Short mmCIF file of C-alpha atoms and ligand atoms in Angstrom, two decimals:
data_model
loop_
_atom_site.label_atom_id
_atom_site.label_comp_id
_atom_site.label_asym_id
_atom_site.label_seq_id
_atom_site.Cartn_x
_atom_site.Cartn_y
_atom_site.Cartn_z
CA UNK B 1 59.13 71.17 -65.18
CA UNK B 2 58.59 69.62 -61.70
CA UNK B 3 55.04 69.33 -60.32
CA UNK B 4 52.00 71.34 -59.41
CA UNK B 5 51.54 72.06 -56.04
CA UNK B 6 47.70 73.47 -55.40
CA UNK B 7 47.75 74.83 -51.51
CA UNK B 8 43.97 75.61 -50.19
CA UNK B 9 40.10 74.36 -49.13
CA UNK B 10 38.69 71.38 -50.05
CA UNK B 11 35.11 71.19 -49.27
CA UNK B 12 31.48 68.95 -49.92
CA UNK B 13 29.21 70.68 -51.60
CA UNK B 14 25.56 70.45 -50.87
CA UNK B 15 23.66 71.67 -53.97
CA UNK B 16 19.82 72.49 -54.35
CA UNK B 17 18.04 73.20 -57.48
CA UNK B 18 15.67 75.81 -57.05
CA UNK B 19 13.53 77.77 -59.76
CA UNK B 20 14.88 80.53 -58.71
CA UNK B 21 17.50 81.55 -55.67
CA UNK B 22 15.80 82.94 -52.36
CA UNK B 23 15.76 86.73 -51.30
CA UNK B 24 16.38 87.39 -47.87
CA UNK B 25 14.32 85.97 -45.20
CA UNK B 26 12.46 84.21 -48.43
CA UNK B 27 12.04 79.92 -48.40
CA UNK B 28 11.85 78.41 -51.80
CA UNK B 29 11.34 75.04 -52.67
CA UNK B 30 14.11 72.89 -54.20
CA UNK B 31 13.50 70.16 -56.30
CA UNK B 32 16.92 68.22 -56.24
CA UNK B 33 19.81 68.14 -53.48
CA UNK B 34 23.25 66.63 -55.24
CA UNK B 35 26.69 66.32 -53.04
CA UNK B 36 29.83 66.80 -55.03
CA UNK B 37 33.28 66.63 -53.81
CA UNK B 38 34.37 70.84 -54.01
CA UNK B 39 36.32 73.92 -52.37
CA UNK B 40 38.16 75.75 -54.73
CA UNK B 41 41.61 74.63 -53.70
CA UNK B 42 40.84 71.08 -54.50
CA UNK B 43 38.46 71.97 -57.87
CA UNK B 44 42.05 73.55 -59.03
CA UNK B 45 44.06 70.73 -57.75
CA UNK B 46 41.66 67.84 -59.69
CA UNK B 47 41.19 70.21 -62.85
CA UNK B 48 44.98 70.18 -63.45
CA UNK B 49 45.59 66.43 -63.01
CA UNK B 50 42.65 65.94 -65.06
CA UNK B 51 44.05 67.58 -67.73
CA UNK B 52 46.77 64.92 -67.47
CA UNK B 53 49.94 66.41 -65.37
CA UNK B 54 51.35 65.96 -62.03
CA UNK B 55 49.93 67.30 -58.87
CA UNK B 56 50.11 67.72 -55.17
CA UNK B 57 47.56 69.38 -53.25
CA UNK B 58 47.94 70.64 -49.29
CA UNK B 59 44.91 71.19 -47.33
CA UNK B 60 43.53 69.80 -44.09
CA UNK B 61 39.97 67.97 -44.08
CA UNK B 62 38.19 66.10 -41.39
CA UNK B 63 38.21 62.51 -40.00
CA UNK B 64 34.46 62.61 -40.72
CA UNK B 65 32.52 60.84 -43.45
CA UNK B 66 33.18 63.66 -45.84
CA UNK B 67 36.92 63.58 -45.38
CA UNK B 68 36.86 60.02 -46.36
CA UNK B 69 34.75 60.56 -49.07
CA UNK B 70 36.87 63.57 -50.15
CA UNK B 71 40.30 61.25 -49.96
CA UNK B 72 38.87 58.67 -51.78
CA UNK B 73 38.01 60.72 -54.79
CA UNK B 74 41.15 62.53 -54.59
CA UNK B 75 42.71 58.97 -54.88
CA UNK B 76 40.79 57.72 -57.63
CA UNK B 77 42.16 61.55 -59.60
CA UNK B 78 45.49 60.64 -58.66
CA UNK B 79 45.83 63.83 -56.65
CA UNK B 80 49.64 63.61 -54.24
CA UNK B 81 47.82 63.18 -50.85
CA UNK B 82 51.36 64.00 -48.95
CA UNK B 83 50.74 67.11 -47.57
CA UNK B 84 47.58 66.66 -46.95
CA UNK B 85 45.97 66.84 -43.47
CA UNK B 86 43.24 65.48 -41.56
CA UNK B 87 42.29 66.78 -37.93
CA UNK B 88 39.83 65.59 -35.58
CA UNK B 89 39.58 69.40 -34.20
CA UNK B 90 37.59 70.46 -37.06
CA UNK B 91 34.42 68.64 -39.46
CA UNK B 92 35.43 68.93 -43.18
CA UNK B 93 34.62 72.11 -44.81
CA UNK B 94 31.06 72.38 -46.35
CA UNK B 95 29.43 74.37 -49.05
CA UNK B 96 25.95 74.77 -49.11
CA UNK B 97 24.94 75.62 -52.51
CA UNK B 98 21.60 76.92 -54.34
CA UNK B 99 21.83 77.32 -58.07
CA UNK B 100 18.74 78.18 -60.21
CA UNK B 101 17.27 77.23 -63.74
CA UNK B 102 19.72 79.60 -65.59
CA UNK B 103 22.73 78.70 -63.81
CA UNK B 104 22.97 80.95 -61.28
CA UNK B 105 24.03 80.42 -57.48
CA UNK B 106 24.28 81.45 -54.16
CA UNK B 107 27.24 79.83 -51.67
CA UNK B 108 27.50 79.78 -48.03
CA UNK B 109 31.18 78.24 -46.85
CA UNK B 110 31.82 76.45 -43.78
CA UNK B 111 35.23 76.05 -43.49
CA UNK B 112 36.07 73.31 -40.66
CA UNK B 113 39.06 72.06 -41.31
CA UNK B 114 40.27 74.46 -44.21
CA UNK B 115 40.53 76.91 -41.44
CA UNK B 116 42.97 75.17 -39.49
CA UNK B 117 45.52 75.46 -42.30
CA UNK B 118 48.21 77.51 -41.16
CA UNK B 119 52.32 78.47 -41.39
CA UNK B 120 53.06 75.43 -39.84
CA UNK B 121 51.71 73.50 -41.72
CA UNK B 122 53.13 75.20 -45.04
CA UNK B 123 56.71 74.71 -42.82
CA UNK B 124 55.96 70.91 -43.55
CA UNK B 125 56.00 71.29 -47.42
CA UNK B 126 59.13 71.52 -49.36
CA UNK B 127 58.70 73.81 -52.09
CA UNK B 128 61.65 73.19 -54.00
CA UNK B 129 60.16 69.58 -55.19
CA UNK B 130 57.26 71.72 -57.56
CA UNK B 131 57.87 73.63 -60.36
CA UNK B 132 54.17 75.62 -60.22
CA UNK B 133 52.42 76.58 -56.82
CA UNK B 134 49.19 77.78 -56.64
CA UNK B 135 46.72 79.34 -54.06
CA UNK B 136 43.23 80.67 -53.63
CA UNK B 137 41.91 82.61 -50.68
CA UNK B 138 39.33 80.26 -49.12
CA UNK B 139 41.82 79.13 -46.21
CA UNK B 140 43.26 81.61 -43.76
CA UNK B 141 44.92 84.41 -45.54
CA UNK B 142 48.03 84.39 -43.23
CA UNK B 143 48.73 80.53 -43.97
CA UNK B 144 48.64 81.91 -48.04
CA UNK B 145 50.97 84.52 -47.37
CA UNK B 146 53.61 82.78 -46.16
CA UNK B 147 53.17 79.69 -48.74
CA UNK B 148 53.16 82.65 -51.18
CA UNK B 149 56.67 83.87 -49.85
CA UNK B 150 58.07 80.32 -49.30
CA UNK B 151 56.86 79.17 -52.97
CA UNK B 152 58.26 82.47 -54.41
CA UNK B 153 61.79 82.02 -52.15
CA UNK B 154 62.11 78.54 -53.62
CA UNK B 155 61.99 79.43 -57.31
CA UNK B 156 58.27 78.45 -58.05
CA UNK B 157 55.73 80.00 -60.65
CA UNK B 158 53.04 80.97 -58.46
CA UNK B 159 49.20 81.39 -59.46
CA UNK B 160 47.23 83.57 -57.07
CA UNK B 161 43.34 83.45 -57.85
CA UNK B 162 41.89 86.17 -54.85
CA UNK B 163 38.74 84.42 -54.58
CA UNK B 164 36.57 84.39 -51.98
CA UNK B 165 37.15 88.11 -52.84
CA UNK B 166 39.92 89.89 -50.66
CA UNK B 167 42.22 92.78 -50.82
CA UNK B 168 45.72 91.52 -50.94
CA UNK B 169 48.60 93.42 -49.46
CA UNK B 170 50.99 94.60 -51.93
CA UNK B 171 54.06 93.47 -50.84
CA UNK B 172 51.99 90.05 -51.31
CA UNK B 173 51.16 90.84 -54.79
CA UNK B 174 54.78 91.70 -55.48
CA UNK B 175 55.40 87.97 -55.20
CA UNK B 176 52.39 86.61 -57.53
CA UNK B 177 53.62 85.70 -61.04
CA UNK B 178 49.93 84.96 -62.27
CA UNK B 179 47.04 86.76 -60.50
CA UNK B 180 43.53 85.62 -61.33
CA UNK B 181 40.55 87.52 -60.53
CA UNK B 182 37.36 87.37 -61.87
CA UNK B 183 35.69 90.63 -62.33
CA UNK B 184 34.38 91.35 -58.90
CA UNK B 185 37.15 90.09 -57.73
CA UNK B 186 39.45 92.51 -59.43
CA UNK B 187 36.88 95.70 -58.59
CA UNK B 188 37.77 94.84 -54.44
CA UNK B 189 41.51 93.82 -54.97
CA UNK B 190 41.58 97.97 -57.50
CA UNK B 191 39.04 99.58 -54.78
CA UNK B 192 38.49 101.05 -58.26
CA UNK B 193 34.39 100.62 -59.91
CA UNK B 194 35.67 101.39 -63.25
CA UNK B 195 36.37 99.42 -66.60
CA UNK B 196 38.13 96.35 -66.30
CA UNK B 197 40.74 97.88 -68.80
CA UNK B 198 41.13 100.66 -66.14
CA UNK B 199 40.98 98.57 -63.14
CA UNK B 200 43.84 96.33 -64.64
CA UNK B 201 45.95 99.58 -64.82
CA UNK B 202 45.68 99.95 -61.63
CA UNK B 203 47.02 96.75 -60.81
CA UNK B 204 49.76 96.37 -63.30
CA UNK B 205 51.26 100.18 -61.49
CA UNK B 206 51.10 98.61 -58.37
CA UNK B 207 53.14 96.19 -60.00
CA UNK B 208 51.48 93.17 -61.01
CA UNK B 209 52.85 91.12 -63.82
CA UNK B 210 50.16 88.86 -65.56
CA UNK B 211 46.85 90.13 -64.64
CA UNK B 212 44.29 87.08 -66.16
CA UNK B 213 40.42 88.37 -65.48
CA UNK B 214 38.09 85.85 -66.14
CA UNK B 215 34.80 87.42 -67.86
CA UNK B 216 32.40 84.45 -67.49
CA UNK B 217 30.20 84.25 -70.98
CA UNK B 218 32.71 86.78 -72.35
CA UNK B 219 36.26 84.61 -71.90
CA UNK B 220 39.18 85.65 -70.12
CA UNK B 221 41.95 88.54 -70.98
CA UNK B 222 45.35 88.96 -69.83
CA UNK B 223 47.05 92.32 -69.10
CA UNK B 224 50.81 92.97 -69.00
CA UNK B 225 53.68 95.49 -69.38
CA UNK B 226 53.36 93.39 -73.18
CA UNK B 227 49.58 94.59 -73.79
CA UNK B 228 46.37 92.95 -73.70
CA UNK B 229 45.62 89.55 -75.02
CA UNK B 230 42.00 88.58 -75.08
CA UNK B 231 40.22 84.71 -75.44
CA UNK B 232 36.32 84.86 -76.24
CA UNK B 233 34.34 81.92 -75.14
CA UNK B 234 32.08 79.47 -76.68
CA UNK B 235 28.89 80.00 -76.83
CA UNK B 236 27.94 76.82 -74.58
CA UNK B 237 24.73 75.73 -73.20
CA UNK B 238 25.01 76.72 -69.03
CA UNK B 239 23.77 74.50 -66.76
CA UNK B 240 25.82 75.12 -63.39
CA UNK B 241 28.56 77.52 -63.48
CA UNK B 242 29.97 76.71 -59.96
CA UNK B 243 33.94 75.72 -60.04
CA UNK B 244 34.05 77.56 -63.59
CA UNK B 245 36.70 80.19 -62.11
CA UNK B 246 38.56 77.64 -60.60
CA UNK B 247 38.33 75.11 -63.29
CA UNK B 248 40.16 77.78 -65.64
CA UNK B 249 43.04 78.38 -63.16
CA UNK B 250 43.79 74.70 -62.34
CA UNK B 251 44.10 74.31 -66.29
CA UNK B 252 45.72 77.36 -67.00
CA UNK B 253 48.53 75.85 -64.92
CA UNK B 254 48.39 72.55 -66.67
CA UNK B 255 48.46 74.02 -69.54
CA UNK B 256 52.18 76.33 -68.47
CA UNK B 257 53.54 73.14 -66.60
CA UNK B 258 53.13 71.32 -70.64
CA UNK B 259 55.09 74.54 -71.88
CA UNK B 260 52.33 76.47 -73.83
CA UNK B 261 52.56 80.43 -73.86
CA UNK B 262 50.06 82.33 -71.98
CA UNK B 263 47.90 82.67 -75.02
CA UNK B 264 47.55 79.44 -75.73
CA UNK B 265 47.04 78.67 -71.88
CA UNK B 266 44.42 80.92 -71.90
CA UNK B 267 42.62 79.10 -74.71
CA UNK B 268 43.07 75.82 -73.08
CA UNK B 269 42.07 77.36 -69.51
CA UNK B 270 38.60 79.18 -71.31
CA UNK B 271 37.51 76.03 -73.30
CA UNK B 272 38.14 73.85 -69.94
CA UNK B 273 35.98 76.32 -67.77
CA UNK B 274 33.37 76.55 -70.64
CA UNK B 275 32.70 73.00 -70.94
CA UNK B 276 32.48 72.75 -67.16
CA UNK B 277 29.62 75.12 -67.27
CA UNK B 278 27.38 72.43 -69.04
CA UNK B 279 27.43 69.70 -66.13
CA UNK B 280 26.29 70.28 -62.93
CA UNK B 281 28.94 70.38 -59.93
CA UNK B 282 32.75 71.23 -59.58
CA UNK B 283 34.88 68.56 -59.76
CA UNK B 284 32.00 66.46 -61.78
CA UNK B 285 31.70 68.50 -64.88
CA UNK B 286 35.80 68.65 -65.24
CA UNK B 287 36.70 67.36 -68.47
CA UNK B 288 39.84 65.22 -69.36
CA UNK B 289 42.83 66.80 -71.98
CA UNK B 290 41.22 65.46 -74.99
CA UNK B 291 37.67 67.22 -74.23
CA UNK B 292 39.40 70.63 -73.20
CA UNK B 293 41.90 70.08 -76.44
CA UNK B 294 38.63 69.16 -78.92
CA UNK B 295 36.60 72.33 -77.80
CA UNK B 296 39.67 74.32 -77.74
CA UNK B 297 40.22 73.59 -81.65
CA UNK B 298 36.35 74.85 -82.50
CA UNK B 299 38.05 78.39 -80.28
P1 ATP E 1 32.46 80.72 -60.60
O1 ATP E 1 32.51 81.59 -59.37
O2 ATP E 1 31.08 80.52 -61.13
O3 ATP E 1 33.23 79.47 -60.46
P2 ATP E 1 34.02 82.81 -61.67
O4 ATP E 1 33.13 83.99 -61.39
O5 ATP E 1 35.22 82.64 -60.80
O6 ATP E 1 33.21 81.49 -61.76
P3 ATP E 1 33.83 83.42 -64.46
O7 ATP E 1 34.59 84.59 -64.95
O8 ATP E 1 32.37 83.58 -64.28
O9 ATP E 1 34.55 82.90 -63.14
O10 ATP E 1 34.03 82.18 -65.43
C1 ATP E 1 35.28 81.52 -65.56
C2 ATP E 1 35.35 80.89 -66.92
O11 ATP E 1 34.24 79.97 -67.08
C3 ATP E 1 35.22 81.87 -68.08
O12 ATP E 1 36.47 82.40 -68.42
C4 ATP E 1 34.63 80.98 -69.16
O13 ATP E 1 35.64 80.22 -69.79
C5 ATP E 1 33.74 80.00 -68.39
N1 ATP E 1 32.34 80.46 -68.36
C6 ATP E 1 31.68 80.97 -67.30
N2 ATP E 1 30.40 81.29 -67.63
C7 ATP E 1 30.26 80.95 -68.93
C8 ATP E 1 29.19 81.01 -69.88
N3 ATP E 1 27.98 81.50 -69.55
N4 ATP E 1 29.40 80.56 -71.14
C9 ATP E 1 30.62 80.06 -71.50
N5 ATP E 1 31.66 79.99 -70.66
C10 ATP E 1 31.50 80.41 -69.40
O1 RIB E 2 34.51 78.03 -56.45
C1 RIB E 2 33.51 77.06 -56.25
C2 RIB E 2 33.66 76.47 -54.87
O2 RIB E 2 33.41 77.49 -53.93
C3 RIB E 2 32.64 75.40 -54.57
O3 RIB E 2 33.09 74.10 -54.93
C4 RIB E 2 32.41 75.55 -53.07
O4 RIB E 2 32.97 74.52 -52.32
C5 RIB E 2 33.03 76.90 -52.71
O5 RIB E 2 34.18 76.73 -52.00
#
């Protein structure tokens, strides 16, 4: 199998702990501020290599402080930095975070450089030297399209997770080999409010082919023309759930790019994201391949 390539954001999160999050118009009173390296393309890209295969990941960031901060832990992961792109027109995206005593969060996203991506800068990468490409929806939608279409043209697996939640056109869809909502996610990409078992129908007759919804406490499930196959999670102490989603996806790819079956990718990708719920941060609380393999024996 030839390499990963993860195409999307890349941003530094600013995180507050706060008893509880605000309402609107509300202050509250943090008593912490932590700043982890984040965005959801890059928490996919460094889940995957951590769980110990090859990866390229194509994004733009800043010439700032938190660009160089941002390369330099991407270095240290052993992330491929080639397509890559840093602009002085843009600061590097930022996340400013809240999460509360049980876990919870709120985000605001400012994208800077992520949202500078765009086709011709996907013209620059040749997709015929990965065997996997994946993509989020956190840099502009028109730049994922195309990398969707090019990826797809060049015989790649591609990995779609919709998140920041979007509807996706469904010619788009027609060229998404894994798509990987989590549950509010799926209810905007169905425009349907019903059971996840009925919003998956709707996707799989609009022609979907793997349908993965991640369920948070409750796992993941994956719905085909094949049937259902369903992966509970532990039951794992929750300190910060942010990155979870895309903690699962960048391992559920390392775990196809190794040659496992969906079901057992799905075990691997639940016991990665679970164990990432117990550390505070993205990127921080992403385990190696032994720590996702050891929980996912207890599964
Ligand atoms: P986030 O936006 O917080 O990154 P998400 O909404 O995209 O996450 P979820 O479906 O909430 O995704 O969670 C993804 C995965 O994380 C789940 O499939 C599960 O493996 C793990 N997970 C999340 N919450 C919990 C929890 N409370 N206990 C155990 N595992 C969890
Ligand atoms: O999915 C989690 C990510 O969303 C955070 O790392 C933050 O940067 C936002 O992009």
């Amino acid at each position: 199998m030839k390499p990963i390539l993860v195409i999307g954001s890349s941003n530094t999160d600013l995180v507050a702990s706060v008893e509880r999050l605000p309402g609107e118009g509300e202050t509250v009173m943090g008593s912490s501020l932590q700043k982890f390296t984040g965005g959801k393309g890059a928490n996919q890209a460094v889940a995957a290599v951590r769980a110990g295969v090859p990866v390229a990941f194509a994004g733009a960031v800043g010439t700032d402080a938190f660009g160089d901060e941002t390369i330099q832990a991407f270095q240290t992961d052993g992330l491929d930095l080639r397509y890559l792109r840093r602009t002085e027109s843009a600061p590097s995206g930022t996340a400013l975070i809240a999460v509360d005593r049980n876990g919870r969060n709120q985000i605001v996203v400012v994208p800077g450089a992520n949202g500078l991506v765009d086709r011709e800068q996907i013209d620059t990468i040749e997709f015929s030297e990965f065997g996997l490409a994946v993509f989020q929806l956190e840099i502009p939608h028109p730049a994922v399209w195309h990398g969707l279409k090019k990826a797809h043209e060049a015989g790649c697996i591609t990995l779609l997770n919709p998140a920041p939640a979007a509807t996706v056109p469904a010619e788009i869809l027609a060229l998404v080999d894994y798509l990987i909502p989590n549950e509010h996610e799926l209810k905007i990409l169905s425009q349907n409010g019903g059971t996840v078992e009925q919003m998956a129908k709707v996707m799989l007759d609009t022609g979907v082919k793997n349908l993965i919804v991640t369920l948070g406490s409750n796992g993941a499930a994956c719905f085909s023309r094949e049937g259902q196959i369903s992966v509970p999670a532990p039951g794992v102490p929750v300190v910060d759930t942010v990155g979870a989603g895309d903690c699962f996806v960048g391992v559920f790819a390392a775990a196809l790019y190794k040659g496992f079956d969906i079901e057992q990718s799905l075990v691997y990708a639940v016991s990665a994201a679970s164990l990432s719920v117990g550390k505070a941060g993205a990127q921080a609380s992403y385990g190696d391949w032994d720590a996702i393999q050891e929980l996912a024996a207890t599964t």
